[in-house]
């Protein structure tokens, strides 16, 4: 991996306009870390480095809005994450970040880390010791007292009552958080004694988290399955609802009106079922919860899309079998399982996440002046969305990390 080259022509490409949902032939010109021009002009100027893409499709780097880079995916033992030292967690996190970048995800939002090891990985990436996507990090997630913390002691910051929520949110920001993650309802991957349908934080607690986030120019991501918990979080002013399993028409209409993003994480259950070892060893109550709600979840996401709720792609990579680097499977699920067109699914994986992160002037589309986060795929993803599962070229900030079979790492 070298530094950004002075001028780079990604020549002979189909360049995807994510807003219009169509491609046009041309060359994309990068200088330093930015896109400086998109041109049909045939010849590159003398001294420019040319990469002939031979008709491949160029897209903006993909953005996953829901990952847990510090979680292992090769085990369904719920107590396995807690048995690792923080040093090992950081090393695993760096490897997860590398794989995610190589899969074409040049930006991720991590919505629950582990003892802030992910903050150390971000620092190591900044210093050039490891490679990673652009990392927007929540630090520890805020939660009421619940047995969920038994499985993920490094991920939970227990806060009961408004005062503790304020303090907990401030602690994450002091550690370097870019957003605040809250648990508005129970979780699926938690001990049996936690009711996954339960309402957790109260409206007042959620409002307190939102107030701290807003005062610091940040947003709140709210984990929510149960419809009343979704409503609490939307009315409190959360920027995004994670999962949204039991969302009904009324709450989705409110989200559409308020511009609250929905992050579906549809691939959690299929990814768990696809991996034989995970499928055979996952605790029965977790399996039953995931499988038992999967169809309802898809129904909710389909309805959300029809009601024009802004959707931002998120995998929940880090759950059992939901491997880091397989992130594009979620974009495929959004098309095959939730009725989005390929163009809508790509928009939900580029431009909408950039908006959710407040980065839409810098990221999310291939436009002159934006950061050169660019990927290339061999087949046309508008015709076949599975094209995104095989990425040929990965560039972040004008630096090429992967090119064909050559991995520049
Ligand atoms: Zn999650």
Short mmCIF file of C-alpha atoms and ligand atoms in Angstrom, two decimals:
data_model
loop_
_atom_site.label_atom_id
_atom_site.label_comp_id
_atom_site.label_asym_id
_atom_site.label_seq_id
_atom_site.Cartn_x
_atom_site.Cartn_y
_atom_site.Cartn_z
CA UNK A 1 0.00 0.00 0.00
CA UNK A 2 1.48 3.34 -1.03
CA UNK A 3 0.29 6.86 -0.47
CA UNK A 4 -2.28 8.41 -2.76
CA UNK A 5 -0.81 8.94 -6.23
CA UNK A 6 -0.66 12.44 -7.71
CA UNK A 7 -3.20 11.70 -10.44
CA UNK A 8 -4.97 8.45 -11.06
CA UNK A 9 -7.32 7.62 -13.92
CA UNK A 10 -9.79 4.82 -13.31
CA UNK A 11 -10.36 4.48 -17.02
CA UNK A 12 -12.91 2.74 -19.18
CA UNK A 13 -15.48 2.22 -16.44
CA UNK A 14 -19.22 2.19 -16.02
CA UNK A 15 -19.68 4.82 -13.35
CA UNK A 16 -22.72 4.37 -11.13
CA UNK A 17 -24.76 7.43 -10.27
CA UNK A 18 -26.44 6.28 -7.04
CA UNK A 19 -29.00 9.10 -7.11
CA UNK A 20 -30.27 8.26 -10.59
CA UNK A 21 -29.71 4.52 -10.28
CA UNK A 22 -27.90 4.20 -13.59
CA UNK A 23 -24.41 3.98 -15.00
CA UNK A 24 -22.61 6.03 -17.61
CA UNK A 25 -19.37 5.19 -19.37
CA UNK A 26 -16.34 7.26 -18.53
CA UNK A 27 -13.18 7.77 -16.54
CA UNK A 28 -13.01 8.71 -12.90
CA UNK A 29 -10.07 10.91 -12.03
CA UNK A 30 -8.58 10.94 -8.54
CA UNK A 31 -6.04 13.36 -7.21
CA UNK A 32 -4.73 12.97 -3.69
CA UNK A 33 -7.64 11.75 -1.58
CA UNK A 34 -10.44 13.19 -3.72
CA UNK A 35 -12.41 12.64 -6.89
CA UNK A 36 -11.50 15.58 -9.09
CA UNK A 37 -13.31 14.78 -12.32
CA UNK A 38 -15.58 12.38 -14.13
CA UNK A 39 -14.89 12.64 -17.82
CA UNK A 40 -15.53 10.93 -21.13
CA UNK A 41 -12.30 12.34 -22.51
CA UNK A 42 -10.33 9.39 -23.82
CA UNK A 43 -6.71 10.14 -23.04
CA UNK A 44 -5.19 10.71 -19.63
CA UNK A 45 -2.66 13.51 -19.39
CA UNK A 46 1.05 12.68 -19.32
CA UNK A 47 2.26 11.54 -15.93
CA UNK A 48 -1.15 10.27 -14.78
CA UNK A 49 -1.34 6.68 -13.62
CA UNK A 50 -4.00 4.77 -15.56
CA UNK A 51 -5.90 1.70 -14.38
CA UNK A 52 -7.94 0.21 -17.21
CA UNK A 53 -11.16 -1.14 -15.70
CA UNK A 54 -12.25 -2.79 -18.95
CA UNK A 55 -15.94 -2.01 -18.49
CA UNK A 56 -16.18 -2.81 -14.79
CA UNK A 57 -18.74 -0.90 -12.71
CA UNK A 58 -17.49 1.71 -10.27
CA UNK A 59 -19.49 2.48 -7.15
CA UNK A 60 -18.92 4.61 -4.10
CA UNK A 61 -17.40 2.61 -1.23
CA UNK A 62 -20.13 0.70 0.59
CA UNK A 63 -21.15 1.73 4.11
CA UNK A 64 -22.37 -0.71 6.77
CA UNK A 65 -24.23 1.10 9.55
CA UNK A 66 -24.43 -1.78 12.02
CA UNK A 67 -21.34 -3.83 12.83
CA UNK A 68 -19.67 -5.16 15.96
CA UNK A 69 -16.05 -5.45 14.87
CA UNK A 70 -14.95 -6.73 18.28
CA UNK A 71 -17.28 -9.77 18.27
CA UNK A 72 -16.18 -13.22 17.06
CA UNK A 73 -18.51 -14.86 14.52
CA UNK A 74 -17.12 -18.39 14.51
CA UNK A 75 -18.74 -19.45 17.77
CA UNK A 76 -22.31 -19.59 19.03
CA UNK A 77 -21.18 -20.04 22.64
CA UNK A 78 -22.65 -16.91 24.22
CA UNK A 79 -19.93 -16.81 26.88
CA UNK A 80 -17.04 -17.04 24.38
CA UNK A 81 -16.67 -13.27 23.77
CA UNK A 82 -16.17 -12.64 27.49
CA UNK A 83 -13.34 -15.17 27.77
CA UNK A 84 -10.96 -13.14 25.58
CA UNK A 85 -8.41 -10.69 26.93
CA UNK A 86 -8.84 -7.11 25.76
CA UNK A 87 -5.53 -7.46 23.89
CA UNK A 88 -6.89 -10.40 21.89
CA UNK A 89 -10.15 -8.53 21.28
CA UNK A 90 -8.18 -5.66 19.74
CA UNK A 91 -6.25 -8.04 17.46
CA UNK A 92 -9.47 -9.76 16.33
CA UNK A 93 -11.05 -6.36 15.78
CA UNK A 94 -8.18 -5.29 13.52
CA UNK A 95 -8.57 -8.46 11.44
CA UNK A 96 -12.35 -7.94 11.22
CA UNK A 97 -11.76 -4.36 10.09
CA UNK A 98 -9.29 -5.50 7.40
CA UNK A 99 -11.71 -8.09 6.03
CA UNK A 100 -14.55 -5.59 5.99
CA UNK A 101 -12.49 -3.09 4.02
CA UNK A 102 -11.40 -5.78 1.53
CA UNK A 103 -15.07 -6.60 0.91
CA UNK A 104 -15.60 -3.05 -0.37
CA UNK A 105 -16.91 -1.47 2.83
CA UNK A 106 -14.86 1.68 3.12
CA UNK A 107 -16.91 3.01 6.05
CA UNK A 108 -18.64 1.29 8.95
CA UNK A 109 -20.59 2.38 11.98
CA UNK A 110 -19.83 0.15 14.97
CA UNK A 111 -22.77 0.12 17.37
CA UNK A 112 -21.28 -1.70 20.32
CA UNK A 113 -17.58 -2.29 20.90
CA UNK A 114 -15.68 -4.04 23.66
CA UNK A 115 -13.94 -2.12 26.44
CA UNK A 116 -13.10 0.48 23.78
CA UNK A 117 -10.61 -1.86 22.06
CA UNK A 118 -12.13 -0.68 18.76
CA UNK A 119 -11.01 2.85 19.61
CA UNK A 120 -7.44 1.53 19.83
CA UNK A 121 -7.83 -0.12 16.43
CA UNK A 122 -9.00 3.19 14.95
CA UNK A 123 -5.93 4.85 16.42
CA UNK A 124 -3.66 2.10 15.06
CA UNK A 125 -5.22 2.54 11.60
CA UNK A 126 -4.60 6.28 11.81
CA UNK A 127 -0.95 5.56 12.61
CA UNK A 128 -0.73 3.14 9.67
CA UNK A 129 -0.19 -0.06 11.67
CA UNK A 130 -3.39 -1.72 10.48
CA UNK A 131 -5.86 -1.11 7.67
CA UNK A 132 -9.52 -0.45 8.33
CA UNK A 133 -12.59 1.23 6.89
CA UNK A 134 -13.43 4.71 8.13
CA UNK A 135 -14.70 3.91 11.62
CA UNK A 136 -17.64 5.66 13.26
CA UNK A 137 -17.78 4.19 16.74
CA UNK A 138 -20.37 4.11 19.52
CA UNK A 139 -18.08 2.70 22.19
CA UNK A 140 -20.10 0.73 24.73
CA UNK A 141 -23.84 0.57 24.25
CA UNK A 142 -26.05 2.02 26.96
CA UNK A 143 -28.52 -0.39 28.55
CA UNK A 144 -30.75 -0.77 31.60
CA UNK A 145 -29.77 -3.41 34.14
CA UNK A 146 -30.38 -6.67 32.28
CA UNK A 147 -28.93 -10.14 31.95
CA UNK A 148 -27.85 -9.23 28.39
CA UNK A 149 -24.70 -7.90 29.99
CA UNK A 150 -23.86 -11.46 31.16
CA UNK A 151 -23.08 -12.42 27.55
CA UNK A 152 -21.33 -9.18 26.61
CA UNK A 153 -19.76 -7.67 29.73
CA UNK A 154 -17.29 -5.61 27.66
CA UNK A 155 -20.02 -4.16 25.48
CA UNK A 156 -22.61 -3.01 28.00
CA UNK A 157 -22.62 0.21 29.97
CA UNK A 158 -25.39 -0.23 32.51
CA UNK A 159 -27.31 2.99 33.17
CA UNK A 160 -30.52 3.16 35.18
CA UNK A 161 -32.34 6.46 35.31
CA UNK A 162 -31.81 9.74 33.53
CA UNK A 163 -28.73 10.80 35.53
CA UNK A 164 -26.88 7.57 34.80
CA UNK A 165 -27.80 7.72 31.11
CA UNK A 166 -26.39 11.24 30.88
CA UNK A 167 -23.17 10.13 32.60
CA UNK A 168 -22.91 6.96 30.50
CA UNK A 169 -23.35 8.86 27.23
CA UNK A 170 -20.77 11.43 28.29
CA UNK A 171 -18.32 8.64 29.17
CA UNK A 172 -18.59 7.21 25.66
CA UNK A 173 -18.02 10.61 24.09
CA UNK A 174 -15.02 11.17 26.34
CA UNK A 175 -13.58 7.87 25.07
CA UNK A 176 -14.01 8.99 21.45
CA UNK A 177 -17.53 7.90 20.49
CA UNK A 178 -19.05 9.36 17.31
CA UNK A 179 -22.59 8.33 18.26
CA UNK A 180 -24.52 6.92 21.20
CA UNK A 181 -26.09 3.44 21.01
CA UNK A 182 -29.02 2.69 23.30
CA UNK A 183 -31.07 -0.43 23.96
CA UNK A 184 -34.70 0.67 23.70
CA UNK A 185 -35.96 -2.93 23.94
CA UNK A 186 -34.72 -6.41 24.79
CA UNK A 187 -32.36 -8.29 22.47
CA UNK A 188 -32.61 -11.63 20.64
CA UNK A 189 -29.05 -12.73 21.44
CA UNK A 190 -29.28 -12.51 25.21
CA UNK A 191 -29.96 -14.92 28.09
CA UNK A 192 -33.37 -16.53 28.26
CA UNK A 193 -34.28 -14.41 31.28
CA UNK A 194 -34.20 -11.26 29.13
CA UNK A 195 -37.49 -10.86 27.29
CA UNK A 196 -36.61 -9.87 23.74
CA UNK A 197 -40.01 -8.17 23.44
CA UNK A 198 -39.59 -6.05 26.56
CA UNK A 199 -39.44 -2.27 26.58
CA UNK A 200 -36.15 -1.28 28.24
CA UNK A 201 -35.15 2.40 28.45
CA UNK A 202 -38.02 4.73 29.27
CA UNK A 203 -38.92 7.68 27.09
CA UNK A 204 -37.21 10.02 29.58
CA UNK A 205 -33.99 7.97 29.53
CA UNK A 206 -33.98 7.93 25.72
CA UNK A 207 -34.57 11.68 25.61
CA UNK A 208 -31.60 12.16 27.94
CA UNK A 209 -29.34 10.14 25.63
CA UNK A 210 -30.54 12.13 22.61
CA UNK A 211 -29.93 15.42 24.42
CA UNK A 212 -26.31 14.50 25.23
CA UNK A 213 -25.75 13.30 21.67
CA UNK A 214 -27.24 16.47 20.15
CA UNK A 215 -25.25 18.73 22.44
CA UNK A 216 -22.15 17.04 21.01
CA UNK A 217 -23.30 17.10 17.34
CA UNK A 218 -23.85 13.35 17.35
CA UNK A 219 -26.81 11.05 16.89
CA UNK A 220 -28.41 8.16 18.76
CA UNK A 221 -28.79 4.68 17.29
CA UNK A 222 -31.57 2.81 19.07
CA UNK A 223 -31.76 -0.96 19.15
CA UNK A 224 -35.49 -1.73 19.06
CA UNK A 225 -37.63 -4.77 18.26
CA UNK A 226 -40.93 -4.17 20.10
CA UNK A 227 -43.17 -1.57 18.50
CA UNK A 228 -43.63 0.51 21.67
CA UNK A 229 -39.86 0.65 22.13
CA UNK A 230 -39.46 1.79 18.51
CA UNK A 231 -42.05 4.51 19.11
CA UNK A 232 -40.29 5.66 22.30
CA UNK A 233 -36.99 5.98 20.46
CA UNK A 234 -38.47 7.72 17.39
CA UNK A 235 -40.36 10.23 19.51
CA UNK A 236 -37.28 10.81 21.68
CA UNK A 237 -35.42 11.83 18.50
CA UNK A 238 -33.14 8.87 17.74
CA UNK A 239 -31.33 9.17 14.40
CA UNK A 240 -31.79 5.52 13.56
CA UNK A 241 -33.78 2.48 14.62
CA UNK A 242 -31.82 -0.76 14.54
CA UNK A 243 -33.69 -3.96 13.49
CA UNK A 244 -37.26 -2.59 13.74
CA UNK A 245 -38.69 -6.11 13.83
CA UNK A 246 -42.21 -5.36 15.08
CA UNK A 247 -42.61 -1.93 13.50
CA UNK A 248 -46.19 -1.23 12.45
CA UNK A 249 -47.62 1.14 9.87
CA UNK A 250 -48.19 4.00 12.33
CA UNK A 251 -44.63 4.07 13.66
CA UNK A 252 -43.17 3.66 10.18
CA UNK A 253 -45.26 6.58 8.92
CA UNK A 254 -43.89 8.65 11.78
CA UNK A 255 -40.32 7.60 10.89
CA UNK A 256 -40.90 8.57 7.25
CA UNK A 257 -42.24 11.94 8.37
CA UNK A 258 -39.39 12.61 10.81
CA UNK A 259 -36.68 11.18 8.54
CA UNK A 260 -35.65 8.57 11.12
CA UNK A 261 -33.43 5.98 9.45
CA UNK A 262 -34.20 2.28 9.68
CA UNK A 263 -31.24 -0.13 9.76
CA UNK A 264 -32.76 -3.54 8.95
CA UNK A 265 -30.01 -6.16 9.70
CA UNK A 266 -31.98 -8.77 7.73
CA UNK A 267 -29.06 -11.15 7.28
CA UNK A 268 -28.68 -12.12 10.97
CA UNK A 269 -30.98 -15.15 10.77
CA UNK A 270 -30.00 -16.47 7.31
CA UNK A 271 -26.31 -16.06 8.17
CA UNK A 272 -26.82 -18.00 11.40
CA UNK A 273 -28.66 -20.79 9.54
CA UNK A 274 -26.17 -20.96 6.68
CA UNK A 275 -23.20 -21.76 8.92
CA UNK A 276 -23.52 -25.42 9.91
CA UNK A 277 -21.41 -25.23 13.06
CA UNK A 278 -23.32 -22.18 14.30
CA UNK A 279 -26.71 -23.62 13.35
CA UNK A 280 -25.99 -26.78 15.33
CA UNK A 281 -24.57 -25.12 18.43
CA UNK A 282 -26.52 -21.90 18.94
CA UNK A 283 -28.58 -21.94 22.19
CA UNK A 284 -32.10 -23.09 21.42
CA UNK A 285 -33.81 -20.00 22.86
CA UNK A 286 -31.74 -17.70 20.62
CA UNK A 287 -32.42 -19.80 17.56
CA UNK A 288 -36.15 -19.87 18.32
CA UNK A 289 -36.28 -16.09 18.75
CA UNK A 290 -34.44 -15.41 15.48
CA UNK A 291 -36.25 -17.96 13.35
CA UNK A 292 -39.60 -17.17 14.95
CA UNK A 293 -39.46 -13.46 14.11
CA UNK A 294 -37.69 -13.56 10.73
CA UNK A 295 -40.80 -13.41 8.55
CA UNK A 296 -42.33 -10.60 10.64
CA UNK A 297 -39.03 -8.71 10.36
CA UNK A 298 -39.01 -8.96 6.57
CA UNK A 299 -42.64 -7.85 6.45
CA UNK A 300 -41.79 -4.77 8.53
CA UNK A 301 -38.85 -3.83 6.28
CA UNK A 302 -40.93 -4.30 3.11
CA UNK A 303 -43.62 -2.04 4.55
CA UNK A 304 -41.03 0.52 5.66
CA UNK A 305 -39.64 0.68 2.12
CA UNK A 306 -43.12 1.12 0.65
CA UNK A 307 -43.85 3.92 3.14
CA UNK A 308 -40.57 5.65 2.13
CA UNK A 309 -38.80 5.30 5.46
CA UNK A 310 -35.13 6.09 4.74
CA UNK A 311 -33.26 2.78 4.95
CA UNK A 312 -29.56 2.56 5.81
CA UNK A 313 -27.87 -0.78 5.27
CA UNK A 314 -26.59 -2.65 8.32
CA UNK A 315 -25.59 -6.28 8.82
CA UNK A 316 -25.08 -6.75 12.55
CA UNK A 317 -21.81 -8.44 11.50
CA UNK A 318 -20.39 -10.00 14.65
CA UNK A 319 -23.45 -12.11 15.49
CA UNK A 320 -22.87 -15.90 15.25
CA UNK A 321 -22.17 -16.89 11.62
CA UNK A 322 -22.52 -13.28 10.42
CA UNK A 323 -18.91 -13.03 9.37
CA UNK A 324 -16.90 -9.84 8.99
CA UNK A 325 -16.27 -9.43 5.27
CA UNK A 326 -19.55 -11.07 4.23
CA UNK A 327 -21.31 -7.73 4.65
CA UNK A 328 -22.65 -7.56 1.08
CA UNK A 329 -24.99 -10.45 1.88
CA UNK A 330 -27.26 -7.88 3.55
CA UNK A 331 -27.57 -5.86 0.32
CA UNK A 332 -28.59 -9.06 -1.44
CA UNK A 333 -31.16 -9.76 1.32
CA UNK A 334 -32.62 -6.28 0.92
CA UNK A 335 -33.37 -7.11 -2.71
CA UNK A 336 -34.40 -10.76 -2.45
CA UNK A 337 -36.07 -10.60 0.97
CA UNK A 338 -37.45 -7.09 1.38
CA UNK A 339 -38.43 -6.00 -2.11
CA UNK A 340 -35.92 -3.21 -2.72
CA UNK A 341 -34.75 -2.76 -6.29
CA UNK A 342 -30.97 -3.14 -6.75
CA UNK A 343 -30.74 0.65 -7.24
CA UNK A 344 -32.65 1.29 -3.99
CA UNK A 345 -30.52 -1.23 -2.09
CA UNK A 346 -27.34 0.41 -3.37
CA UNK A 347 -28.64 3.86 -2.41
CA UNK A 348 -29.41 2.44 1.05
CA UNK A 349 -25.81 1.18 1.24
CA UNK A 350 -24.08 4.38 0.12
CA UNK A 351 -25.94 7.70 0.14
CA UNK A 352 -28.37 7.08 3.00
CA UNK A 353 -25.63 5.88 5.38
CA UNK A 354 -23.57 8.94 4.45
CA UNK A 355 -26.56 11.11 5.42
CA UNK A 356 -27.10 9.19 8.67
CA UNK A 357 -23.44 9.77 9.54
CA UNK A 358 -23.62 13.44 8.57
CA UNK A 359 -21.00 12.75 5.89
CA UNK A 360 -23.04 13.25 2.73
CA UNK A 361 -20.85 16.12 1.53
CA UNK A 362 -17.79 13.82 1.67
CA UNK A 363 -19.04 10.27 1.08
CA UNK A 364 -21.87 8.24 -0.43
CA UNK A 365 -21.64 9.03 -4.15
CA UNK A 366 -19.12 9.37 -6.95
CA UNK A 367 -19.15 13.13 -7.32
CA UNK A 368 -16.45 15.63 -8.04
CA UNK A 369 -14.94 16.94 -4.83
CA UNK A 370 -15.92 13.99 -2.63
CA UNK A 371 -13.44 11.67 -0.96
CA UNK A 372 -12.22 8.98 -3.35
CA UNK A 373 -13.79 5.97 -1.66
CA UNK A 374 -14.40 3.84 -4.73
CA UNK A 375 -14.95 0.16 -5.48
CA UNK A 376 -15.19 -1.81 -8.72
CA UNK A 377 -17.17 -4.95 -9.51
CA UNK A 378 -16.99 -7.10 -12.65
CA UNK A 379 -20.72 -7.49 -13.27
CA UNK A 380 -23.48 -4.86 -13.37
CA UNK A 381 -25.02 -4.73 -9.86
CA UNK A 382 -28.17 -3.02 -11.20
CA UNK A 383 -28.84 -6.20 -13.19
CA UNK A 384 -27.62 -8.64 -10.54
CA UNK A 385 -27.11 -7.41 -7.00
CA UNK A 386 -24.94 -10.42 -6.10
CA UNK A 387 -22.20 -8.71 -8.16
CA UNK A 388 -21.42 -6.79 -4.96
CA UNK A 389 -20.28 -9.94 -3.19
CA UNK A 390 -17.13 -9.97 -5.36
CA UNK A 391 -15.28 -6.72 -5.29
CA UNK A 392 -12.29 -6.29 -7.64
CA UNK A 393 -10.97 -2.95 -6.53
CA UNK A 394 -11.08 -1.13 -3.22
CA UNK A 395 -9.92 2.45 -2.85
CA UNK A 396 -10.29 4.55 0.27
CA UNK A 397 -9.27 8.19 0.28
CA UNK A 398 -7.41 7.75 -3.00
CA UNK A 399 -5.37 4.81 -1.71
CA UNK A 400 -5.81 1.42 -3.39
CA UNK A 401 -6.12 -1.45 -0.90
CA UNK A 402 -7.17 -4.18 -3.30
CA UNK A 403 -6.87 -4.53 -7.05
CA UNK A 404 -7.90 -7.74 -8.73
CA UNK A 405 -6.13 -10.67 -7.15
CA UNK A 406 -3.45 -8.39 -5.87
CA UNK A 407 -4.05 -7.46 -2.25
CA UNK A 408 -2.06 -4.41 -1.45
CA UNK A 409 -1.61 -5.14 2.24
ZN1 LIG B 1 -26.07 -5.27 16.90
#
